[in-house]
């Protein structure tokens, strides 16, 4: 008999050599083996006859072997076996390549099931290298495993089957109360069914149970991580200076901004470092929140840094925050790739001396040789533009430092809990008052002439316009898509002859991009033709029109980000989505943009339409690998698991209770490979 801890080399049929192949996949013991799940199944339950199927179908056929196997040696190392089967009405010519073992095991007049692709014409039917099994073996739904190298799916299936046959009931890991409430089968049944199901519904029940457990483990693990990983900080904010900060602003903060500031300051007054995400729609005023907490941190004697993803954005932050703090003695410097060497040296030495209070900049500020005397607070803007590593590098500029990351990508709350499971979250769910509502229209290209006139009228009044195209280069499959380059060229020759057009795309060097963006911000470029590289939070209040070509190609959240580039000044702004798509679905999606201006609502719609894939790309690398769950497919089970996680923690916050012991073990296993 085996148990879960047994080395797989003790499974019958697995020698040292084969065991090696499994070890390479990270499978050392029986426990890991039985949780190595099939990628898909071949359904052999529905057998057909030749007359019922079409040429090229993948099918299973019940057939009798009617001629003995003939062997043809084609060349050295290549043997062909041929024989005939009959399904009662039709003859099937079967060819087997090289598989001597299979060829020799076939017996004339026996019944078999053939599984594979059929080639069929009016007179003959043939199968080339079908899978063949004796009719009485009983396995009808065949699991297909991710084969690797010498380890074939069949081999894996066999080894797992042998292991399960020699294993007692697999100990249950979920409390019976949970299983009843969420209608989950036992672990033993689930594991056995996932590897050898009788039918579809068994697969469904098994998957549901295993996915639930995996997502529950993930959610609980992330929540626990959040409370565990904290080591105490010596950076204490003793006094809250917000009352002194407020009069520095030309406006009153929204309630949401005030709440966010006070959540941050409460964090920083605590014994653990702040580790918080500030999420707020474009234009919700995240910069003011950042300024507010920077003010308090500086007044408490600490240095701060604010990192932005681009030169232009860093520059804008520097200008606006310098303006806010102009009547204070807070010393602010800007450090980017463009900073002159001599100035860089000066900034670095002043940072070490502690004479700079706030450093604003790009990646340049996480270089190794940039060191602070007394750093207390690090803020990352537009965090999705940075990797986890870069954020970590910033946090490393001080000991147990307080960190805030800011993001304008609205993420539906359920996903936020997973993606940002290790962060506390503040949300700005309120826009500053008197915001101009942006008018959004969906049109097709027949409208172009009127649209161009509309743009020219605005530009002639001194306003500016963005035109966004989805791609940089023309590729074969996208001949109808306008590349930004080609499109800008075309427009400058035709509709906008005599106007100043700028071009911005992802293949340009950072310096070139910044130069163009600056020319646009300064008003020298009137019409900016761009790919989505412009979506980062740049502020050009004078830009009042956003035209998005081939709008159907963009995700809703991305469209929302782009639209957020306008409506930043006092003038009425317009977003025009141009699409010639005939698809009703595409049209409805675009109409969502007309209907909603709230980024969270739009994100929810996006989630409904496209699944969470887009939200995940950004941080996926920080999460443990999942064996069976797929956030894209299993969102319903995710909701259940999140509910369940909340209930469990409400009752047993540290997972100390005996009945939660297995969950703790699950968490340890899942997070073992992740370095947080
Ligand atoms: P985002 O959250 O997109 O980074 P910003 O911080 O750039 O937004 O703010 C957008 C604009 O709104 C800025 O021009 C800023 O001065 C202004 N703003 C921020 N908060 C308020 C407020 N409470 N009342 C009025 N205007 C505000
Ligand atoms: Mg911003």
XYZ file of C-alpha atoms and ligand atoms in Angstrom:
704
model
C 0.000 0.000 0.000
C 1.051 3.568 -0.678
C 0.406 6.687 1.306
C 0.452 10.344 0.309
C 4.080 10.791 1.363
C 5.372 7.739 -0.505
C 8.082 8.451 -3.048
C 6.685 7.816 -6.505
C 9.468 5.347 -7.241
C 7.585 2.903 -5.021
C 4.607 2.859 -7.353
C 4.463 -0.386 -9.303
C 5.806 0.144 -12.807
C 7.792 3.230 -11.909
C 11.479 2.492 -11.838
C 14.274 4.869 -10.975
C 14.450 6.018 -14.582
C 10.802 6.861 -14.951
C 10.738 8.421 -11.510
C 13.388 10.852 -12.741
C 10.998 12.052 -15.433
C 8.401 12.830 -12.805
C 10.945 14.485 -10.514
C 11.719 16.850 -13.357
C 8.099 18.014 -13.250
C 8.463 18.636 -9.550
C 6.488 15.504 -8.694
C 8.261 13.590 -5.953
C 5.568 11.996 -3.843
C 2.193 10.411 -4.386
C 0.451 13.495 -3.025
C 1.895 15.685 -5.771
C 1.215 13.012 -8.372
C -2.485 12.712 -7.699
C -2.784 16.501 -7.851
C -1.266 16.530 -11.313
C -4.476 16.981 -13.239
C -5.493 16.133 -16.804
C -5.448 19.018 -19.238
C -8.522 17.724 -21.042
C -10.439 14.550 -21.795
C -11.189 12.451 -24.819
C -14.720 11.238 -24.696
C -14.958 7.688 -25.935
C -18.439 7.159 -24.591
C -20.247 8.281 -27.705
C -19.302 5.687 -30.298
C -20.374 6.272 -33.870
C -20.408 4.244 -37.066
C -18.564 5.164 -40.217
C -21.756 6.108 -42.002
C -22.620 8.635 -39.278
C -19.440 10.680 -39.425
C -17.749 13.083 -41.795
C -14.306 13.089 -43.273
C -11.846 14.557 -40.789
C -13.976 14.078 -37.653
C -12.389 13.018 -34.398
C -14.425 10.038 -33.324
C -14.588 6.791 -31.447
C -15.817 3.733 -33.297
C -16.717 0.325 -31.997
C -15.240 -2.167 -34.449
C -14.136 -5.772 -34.905
C -10.731 -6.627 -36.261
C -11.232 -8.681 -39.438
C -7.761 -9.195 -40.909
C -4.489 -10.075 -39.226
C -1.848 -7.393 -38.893
C 0.525 -7.091 -41.839
C 3.956 -5.738 -41.200
C 5.752 -3.477 -43.702
C 9.302 -2.446 -43.058
C 9.656 0.970 -44.665
C 13.223 1.597 -43.653
C 15.393 0.957 -40.665
C 13.586 1.993 -37.543
C 10.333 2.605 -39.343
C 7.756 -0.151 -39.429
C 4.229 0.157 -40.663
C 1.435 -2.152 -39.500
C -1.781 -2.502 -41.464
C -5.030 -4.240 -40.691
C -8.755 -3.921 -41.238
C -11.644 -3.386 -38.892
C -15.378 -3.509 -39.510
C -18.101 -1.599 -37.718
C -20.710 -3.984 -39.117
C -21.439 -2.028 -42.273
C -18.178 -0.478 -43.322
C -14.548 -1.414 -43.431
C -11.898 0.775 -41.829
C -8.294 0.504 -42.976
C -6.069 1.075 -40.002
C -2.396 1.967 -40.155
C -0.141 1.891 -37.120
C 3.339 3.390 -37.185
C 6.142 1.750 -35.274
C 4.000 0.747 -32.284
C 5.023 -2.902 -32.203
C 3.590 -3.408 -28.746
C 0.117 -2.323 -29.853
C 0.282 -4.195 -33.168
C 1.210 -7.442 -31.471
C -1.505 -7.140 -28.865
C -4.328 -6.991 -31.437
C -6.300 -10.195 -32.011
C -8.417 -10.969 -35.049
C -12.224 -11.143 -34.449
C -11.940 -9.266 -31.173
C -13.950 -6.076 -30.545
C -12.141 -2.790 -30.013
C -12.746 0.893 -29.702
C -10.794 3.009 -32.159
C -10.289 6.650 -31.299
C -8.902 9.263 -33.649
C -9.408 11.152 -36.848
C -11.189 9.425 -39.685
C -10.393 9.892 -43.363
C -13.338 9.002 -45.439
C -14.493 9.203 -49.048
C -17.299 7.557 -50.990
C -15.760 4.122 -51.036
C -13.241 3.784 -48.219
C -12.611 4.770 -44.638
C -9.234 4.858 -42.925
C -7.662 5.778 -39.616
C -4.006 6.489 -39.201
C -2.460 5.675 -35.813
C -5.756 5.685 -33.921
C -5.784 4.910 -30.237
C -7.049 1.368 -29.845
C -8.455 -0.282 -26.767
C -10.162 -3.539 -26.061
C -13.871 -3.013 -25.674
C -13.970 -4.471 -22.188
C -11.311 -2.329 -20.515
C -14.098 -0.075 -19.343
C -12.232 3.240 -19.604
C -14.335 5.489 -21.748
C -13.469 9.039 -20.791
C -9.735 9.275 -21.284
C -7.757 11.872 -19.376
C -5.104 13.703 -21.372
C -2.163 14.950 -19.322
C 0.328 17.614 -20.242
C 2.997 15.307 -21.616
C 6.581 16.406 -21.460
C 9.525 14.892 -23.277
C 9.694 11.170 -22.740
C 6.769 11.204 -20.360
C 3.668 10.600 -22.452
C 0.119 11.260 -21.383
C -0.598 7.538 -21.449
C 2.291 6.791 -19.161
C 1.180 9.441 -16.699
C -2.373 8.105 -16.778
C -1.180 4.604 -16.040
C 1.046 5.612 -13.143
C -1.682 7.747 -11.576
C -4.180 4.949 -11.929
C -1.838 2.468 -10.254
C -1.173 4.949 -7.460
C -4.882 5.556 -6.841
C -5.606 1.824 -6.880
C -3.044 1.354 -4.135
C -4.075 4.276 -2.001
C -6.534 4.262 0.883
C -9.222 6.898 1.067
C -7.567 10.300 0.629
C -7.982 12.290 3.856
C -10.527 15.076 3.630
C -9.215 18.644 3.801
C -12.416 20.678 3.879
C -14.661 20.914 6.894
C -17.954 19.088 6.409
C -19.891 22.282 7.100
C -18.214 24.017 4.178
C -18.718 21.041 1.905
C -22.420 20.925 2.710
C -22.909 24.651 2.333
C -21.158 24.902 -1.020
C -22.270 21.528 -2.252
C -18.851 19.972 -2.716
C -17.976 16.311 -3.103
C -15.273 14.715 -0.947
C -11.608 15.141 -1.811
C -11.244 11.412 -2.314
C -14.093 11.274 -4.789
C -12.933 14.438 -6.546
C -9.369 13.230 -7.052
C -10.464 9.816 -8.272
C -13.048 11.320 -10.614
C -10.755 13.918 -12.083
C -8.384 11.156 -13.201
C -10.926 8.583 -14.286
C -14.366 10.066 -14.693
C -17.308 8.048 -15.910
C -18.951 10.988 -17.616
C -19.110 14.768 -18.010
C -21.009 15.427 -14.830
C -18.406 13.653 -12.730
C -15.741 15.856 -14.264
C -17.830 18.898 -13.434
C -18.320 17.948 -9.789
C -14.673 17.026 -9.377
C -13.446 20.250 -10.922
C -15.805 22.334 -8.849
C -14.527 20.800 -5.642
C -10.854 21.094 -6.571
C -11.114 24.607 -7.998
C -13.013 25.773 -4.945
C -10.372 24.432 -2.623
C -7.579 25.959 -4.661
C -9.159 29.408 -4.804
C -10.099 29.260 -1.137
C -6.499 28.431 -0.302
C -5.250 31.279 -2.483
C -7.611 33.797 -0.953
C -6.938 32.737 2.619
C -3.217 32.651 1.956
C -3.182 36.177 0.576
C -5.218 37.485 3.467
C -2.964 35.774 5.969
C 0.106 37.055 4.178
C -1.198 40.531 4.610
C -1.339 40.160 8.360
C 1.801 38.012 8.729
C 4.475 39.624 6.702
C 4.446 42.809 8.653
C 7.507 43.454 10.637
C 7.311 46.455 12.882
C 8.513 49.800 11.636
C 10.539 52.406 13.426
C 9.148 55.155 11.234
C 6.498 56.738 13.363
C 4.357 59.590 12.290
C 3.505 61.155 15.599
C 1.499 64.126 14.461
C -1.083 64.519 11.713
C -0.480 67.809 9.893
C -3.446 67.598 7.526
C -5.081 70.718 9.014
C -1.994 72.674 8.069
C -1.921 71.112 4.588
C -5.509 71.847 3.565
C -5.127 75.649 3.192
C -2.271 75.086 0.721
C -4.749 73.827 -1.875
C -6.816 76.165 -4.043
C -9.829 73.882 -3.556
C -11.514 71.841 -0.859
C -10.763 68.113 -0.839
C -13.562 65.718 -1.669
C -14.762 63.471 1.128
C -13.121 60.542 -0.603
C -9.770 62.339 -0.718
C -10.000 63.265 2.962
C -10.868 59.704 3.881
C -7.932 58.347 1.864
C -5.501 60.769 3.486
C -6.678 59.874 6.941
C -6.527 56.119 6.196
C -2.924 56.550 5.097
C -1.954 58.628 8.087
C -3.601 56.192 10.471
C -1.503 53.468 8.829
C 1.668 55.493 9.218
C 0.902 56.165 12.868
C 0.662 52.443 13.505
C 3.400 50.035 14.471
C 3.561 48.372 11.046
C 4.609 49.971 7.766
C 1.817 51.176 5.530
C 1.339 48.975 2.473
C -1.567 50.517 0.685
C -3.096 50.885 -2.750
C -4.909 54.069 -3.659
C -7.325 53.376 -6.427
C -9.138 56.215 -8.082
C -10.594 56.881 -11.448
C -8.805 59.253 -13.793
C -9.230 62.787 -12.518
C -10.282 61.726 -9.027
C -7.386 63.696 -7.548
C -4.847 61.129 -6.424
C -2.034 63.663 -6.593
C -3.631 65.771 -3.872
C -3.865 62.700 -1.634
C -0.211 61.977 -2.248
C 0.709 65.596 -1.488
C -1.300 65.486 1.725
C 0.452 62.488 3.175
C 3.828 63.699 1.936
C 3.218 66.925 3.849
C 2.581 65.109 7.096
C 5.513 62.721 6.599
C 7.910 65.587 5.873
C 6.682 67.620 8.859
C 7.414 64.579 11.004
C 10.989 64.693 9.818
C 11.042 62.074 7.067
C 12.098 62.212 3.428
C 9.659 61.089 0.749
C 9.832 60.002 -2.878
C 7.256 59.917 -5.635
C 7.982 57.753 -8.657
C 6.134 58.145 -11.961
C 6.429 55.970 -15.063
C 7.402 58.658 -17.562
C 9.515 61.750 -17.725
C 6.617 63.997 -18.629
C 4.462 62.723 -15.808
C 7.272 63.166 -13.295
C 7.751 66.692 -14.610
C 4.034 67.465 -14.225
C 3.980 66.120 -10.688
C 7.040 68.192 -9.899
C 5.408 71.352 -11.210
C 2.027 70.853 -9.581
C 3.363 69.712 -6.216
C 5.968 72.494 -6.172
C 3.121 74.902 -6.696
C 1.107 73.416 -3.849
C 4.110 73.609 -1.499
C 5.423 76.956 -2.728
C 4.748 78.760 0.551
C 6.307 76.072 2.686
C 9.923 75.269 3.397
C 9.645 71.786 1.897
C 12.570 71.204 -0.449
C 11.632 69.343 -3.648
C 13.868 68.082 -6.458
C 13.238 66.317 -9.750
C 15.398 63.373 -10.799
C 14.902 61.718 -14.173
C 16.982 60.204 -16.929
C 17.235 63.659 -18.452
C 18.727 65.290 -15.361
C 22.253 66.580 -16.101
C 25.112 64.671 -14.500
C 26.251 67.544 -12.318
C 22.747 68.144 -11.025
C 22.331 64.436 -10.382
C 25.461 64.434 -8.254
C 24.198 67.382 -6.300
C 20.779 65.795 -5.740
C 22.339 62.556 -4.555
C 24.578 64.233 -2.033
C 21.769 66.439 -0.733
C 19.572 63.356 -0.329
C 22.233 61.755 1.819
C 22.624 64.898 3.855
C 18.880 65.030 4.295
C 18.410 68.496 2.864
C 15.956 67.288 0.183
C 12.531 66.495 1.625
C 10.788 65.198 -1.453
C 12.314 63.546 -4.503
C 10.077 63.274 -7.541
C 11.228 61.286 -10.544
C 11.183 58.318 -12.859
C 12.982 54.967 -12.593
C 16.075 57.066 -12.090
C 15.226 57.271 -8.396
C 15.487 53.536 -7.792
C 19.079 53.327 -9.007
C 21.411 51.806 -6.467
C 23.425 54.940 -5.925
C 20.408 56.999 -4.918
C 20.336 56.821 -1.132
C 18.314 58.703 1.444
C 19.329 59.826 4.871
C 16.001 59.270 6.459
C 13.374 57.950 4.048
C 9.921 57.402 5.486
C 7.418 57.256 2.645
C 7.602 56.035 -0.945
C 4.801 56.575 -3.425
C 4.457 54.972 -6.851
C 2.076 56.574 -9.331
C 0.357 54.576 -12.077
C 1.659 51.466 -10.404
C 0.585 49.123 -13.198
C 3.365 50.575 -15.315
C 5.928 49.227 -12.904
C 6.858 45.683 -12.074
C 6.672 44.251 -8.604
C 10.485 44.353 -8.543
C 10.686 48.064 -9.218
C 8.182 48.837 -6.501
C 10.132 46.645 -4.147
C 13.340 48.490 -5.075
C 11.691 51.746 -4.100
C 10.498 50.325 -0.800
C 14.071 49.191 -0.135
C 15.235 52.787 0.050
C 14.486 52.689 3.749
C 13.977 50.280 6.601
C 10.360 49.060 6.901
C 9.283 52.091 5.007
C 5.701 53.220 4.409
C 4.543 52.659 0.832
C 1.586 53.817 -1.187
C 0.908 52.753 -4.756
C -1.586 54.665 -6.845
C -3.578 53.283 -9.733
C -6.193 54.619 -12.089
C -7.066 51.198 -13.440
C -10.375 50.423 -11.851
C -10.515 46.800 -10.883
C -13.747 45.144 -9.833
C -13.623 44.571 -6.112
C -13.743 40.778 -6.190
C -10.659 40.643 -8.373
C -8.957 43.399 -6.440
C -9.097 41.160 -3.397
C -7.058 38.554 -5.223
C -4.787 40.739 -7.287
C -4.018 43.083 -4.444
C -4.617 40.563 -1.710
C -1.481 41.672 0.114
C -2.335 45.379 0.094
C -4.811 47.514 1.986
C -6.971 49.476 -0.377
C -8.293 53.032 -0.331
C -10.707 53.997 -3.042
C -11.511 57.438 -4.401
C -15.072 56.872 -5.473
C -15.971 60.480 -5.939
C -14.823 63.032 -8.515
C -14.081 66.639 -7.574
C -17.177 68.809 -8.045
C -17.954 70.780 -11.199
C -16.280 68.276 -13.460
C -17.270 68.694 -17.065
C -19.253 65.744 -18.261
C -17.465 64.467 -21.390
C -19.783 63.956 -24.300
C -19.166 60.576 -25.920
C -20.370 59.554 -29.379
C -20.042 56.397 -31.410
C -19.792 56.970 -35.169
C -18.560 55.175 -38.287
C -16.077 56.469 -40.797
C -18.771 57.942 -43.039
C -18.798 60.683 -40.455
C -15.121 61.508 -41.041
C -15.563 64.754 -42.961
C -17.831 66.250 -40.353
C -15.519 64.998 -37.640
C -12.461 66.630 -39.225
C -14.305 69.910 -39.572
C -15.340 69.693 -35.937
C -11.709 69.148 -34.953
C -10.482 72.048 -37.107
C -13.063 74.391 -35.591
C -11.849 73.468 -32.111
C -8.180 73.806 -33.048
C -8.901 77.157 -34.668
C -10.370 78.262 -31.330
C -7.039 77.301 -29.774
C -8.012 73.915 -28.360
C -6.179 70.635 -28.955
C -7.065 67.142 -30.060
C -5.904 63.549 -29.639
C -6.419 60.968 -32.372
C -5.731 57.423 -31.213
C -5.076 54.439 -33.510
C -4.620 50.912 -32.247
C -1.438 49.851 -34.047
C 1.973 51.052 -35.025
C 2.643 49.059 -38.114
C 0.490 47.635 -40.791
C 0.516 43.877 -40.612
C -1.128 41.539 -43.025
C -4.162 40.742 -40.957
C -4.770 44.371 -40.197
C -4.717 46.021 -43.604
C -7.854 47.895 -42.734
C -6.470 49.260 -39.531
C -4.791 52.568 -39.814
C -1.302 52.548 -38.445
C -0.546 55.678 -36.486
C 2.389 56.555 -38.700
C 0.599 56.134 -41.983
C -2.509 57.790 -40.656
C -0.664 60.840 -39.371
C 1.069 61.177 -42.725
C -2.232 60.931 -44.572
C -3.978 63.456 -42.347
C -1.185 65.984 -42.555
C -1.462 65.885 -46.361
C -5.229 66.080 -46.501
C -7.712 67.104 -43.835
C -5.192 68.837 -41.583
C -2.819 70.377 -44.091
C -1.269 73.428 -42.523
C -1.868 72.287 -38.946
C 0.791 71.105 -36.516
C 0.486 67.361 -36.128
C 2.528 65.303 -33.695
C 3.077 61.559 -33.760
C 3.533 59.294 -30.759
C 3.939 55.530 -30.806
C 5.434 52.742 -28.759
C 8.445 52.141 -30.981
C 9.816 55.623 -30.425
C 12.615 56.132 -27.918
C 11.551 57.418 -24.500
C 13.304 60.713 -25.210
C 11.489 61.205 -28.508
C 8.173 60.394 -26.883
C 8.777 62.855 -24.112
C 9.724 65.568 -26.576
C 6.511 65.104 -28.562
C 4.397 64.929 -25.430
C 6.012 68.077 -24.128
C 5.351 69.890 -27.413
C 1.718 68.868 -27.089
C 1.514 69.931 -23.442
C 3.077 73.276 -24.395
C 0.510 73.747 -27.152
C 3.015 73.627 -30.018
C 1.459 70.473 -31.404
C -2.233 70.999 -32.112
C -3.295 67.502 -33.063
C -1.574 64.497 -31.558
C -1.861 61.235 -33.474
C -0.920 58.451 -31.133
C -1.189 54.842 -30.140
C -2.253 54.041 -26.595
C 1.135 55.064 -25.176
C -0.573 58.330 -24.332
C -2.863 56.717 -21.792
C -0.711 57.354 -18.740
C -1.975 60.205 -16.555
C -0.702 63.195 -18.469
C -2.546 66.427 -17.938
C -3.156 68.709 -20.935
C -6.193 70.743 -19.868
C -6.357 72.470 -23.234
C -7.065 69.186 -25.073
C -10.807 68.908 -25.579
C -11.281 66.239 -28.231
C -10.357 62.579 -28.106
C -10.943 60.630 -31.306
C -10.398 56.883 -31.100
C -10.118 55.060 -34.410
C -11.056 51.367 -34.673
C -12.489 51.765 -31.213
C -13.822 48.201 -31.232
C -10.237 46.995 -30.923
C -9.833 48.380 -27.415
C -11.017 47.097 -24.082
C -13.570 49.262 -22.333
C -11.262 50.016 -19.451
C -8.622 51.131 -21.891
C -11.109 53.374 -23.686
C -12.012 54.822 -20.333
C -8.376 55.570 -19.553
C -7.971 57.261 -22.905
C -11.110 59.304 -22.458
C -9.730 60.440 -19.125
C -7.061 62.423 -21.013
C -9.682 65.055 -21.871
C -12.200 66.965 -19.792
C -9.365 68.205 -17.603
C -9.928 71.895 -18.162
C -12.881 74.222 -18.012
C -13.931 73.726 -21.651
C -16.512 71.273 -22.872
C -14.840 68.065 -24.065
C -15.799 65.433 -26.612
C -14.851 61.792 -27.061
C -15.594 60.307 -30.476
C -15.371 56.530 -30.894
C -14.983 55.659 -34.561
C -15.829 52.114 -35.555
C -16.956 50.453 -38.759
C -17.533 47.165 -37.010
C -20.802 45.558 -38.025
C -20.853 43.329 -34.968
C -23.717 44.059 -32.650
C -21.671 43.010 -29.674
C -18.941 45.513 -30.536
C -21.485 48.252 -30.962
C -23.113 47.496 -27.629
C -19.752 47.556 -25.930
C -19.024 50.974 -27.346
C -22.440 52.229 -26.306
C -21.464 51.303 -22.735
C -18.923 54.095 -22.996
C -21.622 56.548 -23.932
C -23.798 55.350 -21.096
C -21.302 55.344 -18.237
C -18.635 57.744 -17.082
C -17.749 55.828 -13.903
C -14.631 53.697 -14.363
C -15.733 51.030 -11.899
C -19.041 50.511 -13.695
C -17.172 50.239 -16.959
C -14.695 47.792 -15.470
C -17.588 45.617 -14.320
C -19.057 45.656 -17.821
C -15.651 44.806 -19.220
C -15.366 41.910 -16.833
C -18.759 40.597 -17.904
C -17.823 40.861 -21.554
C -14.267 39.708 -21.650
C -13.408 38.015 -18.407
C -10.665 39.123 -16.055
C -7.710 38.375 -18.319
C -6.891 42.008 -18.875
C -6.876 42.836 -15.218
C -4.558 40.009 -14.411
C -1.741 40.476 -16.863
C -0.317 43.173 -14.708
C 0.381 41.349 -11.526
C -0.005 37.738 -12.306
C 3.651 37.018 -11.809
C 3.306 37.830 -8.138
C 0.776 35.088 -7.475
C 1.335 31.382 -6.849
C 0.758 29.092 -9.809
C -2.659 27.526 -9.872
C -3.052 23.893 -10.813
C -6.638 23.782 -11.879
C -8.457 27.050 -11.352
C -8.583 29.639 -14.093
C -9.642 33.113 -13.046
C -11.009 33.669 -16.502
C -13.341 30.701 -16.429
C -14.017 30.180 -12.784
C -15.174 33.567 -11.593
C -18.352 32.115 -10.045
C -16.414 29.656 -7.954
C -14.040 32.486 -7.041
C -16.955 34.436 -5.584
C -18.001 31.419 -3.533
C -14.471 30.850 -2.297
C -14.125 34.494 -1.287
C -17.343 34.317 0.660
C -16.170 31.200 2.353
C -12.758 32.719 3.168
C -14.459 35.648 4.856
C -16.677 33.348 6.918
C -13.746 31.221 7.995
C -11.640 34.196 9.077
C -14.552 35.835 10.860
C -14.765 32.774 13.058
C -11.087 31.856 13.325
C -8.899 34.787 12.407
C -5.568 32.986 12.743
C -6.738 29.654 11.427
C -5.829 28.068 14.751
C -8.888 25.856 15.022
C -8.338 22.174 14.517
C -10.834 21.968 11.692
C -8.808 24.544 9.730
C -5.544 22.690 10.132
C -5.684 21.259 6.613
C -6.338 24.665 5.125
C -3.174 25.926 6.791
C -1.230 23.047 5.303
C -2.716 23.837 1.902
C -1.613 27.445 2.234
C 1.910 26.488 3.203
C 2.127 24.186 0.207
C 0.749 26.729 -2.222
C 2.880 29.633 -1.097
C 6.076 27.667 -0.528
C 7.519 28.706 -3.869
C 6.671 32.378 -3.638
C 9.064 34.880 -2.155
C 7.228 37.756 -0.691
P -5.636 61.618 -11.021
O -6.363 60.929 -9.929
O -6.112 61.215 -12.361
O -4.144 61.508 -10.876
P -5.113 64.388 -10.577
O -4.493 64.231 -9.257
O -4.212 64.623 -11.733
O -6.027 63.146 -10.890
O -6.207 65.515 -10.491
C -6.949 65.926 -11.609
C -7.284 67.382 -11.537
O -8.247 67.616 -10.531
C -6.098 68.241 -11.196
O -6.114 69.348 -12.063
C -6.337 68.669 -9.749
O -5.821 69.939 -9.477
C -7.842 68.673 -9.665
N -8.378 68.374 -8.332
C -7.959 67.397 -7.497
N -8.711 67.370 -6.383
C -9.626 68.353 -6.499
C -10.697 68.833 -5.669
N -10.966 68.277 -4.487
N -11.446 69.857 -6.127
C -11.183 70.395 -7.325
N -10.197 70.025 -8.157
C -9.423 68.997 -7.759
Mg -2.500 60.917 -11.770
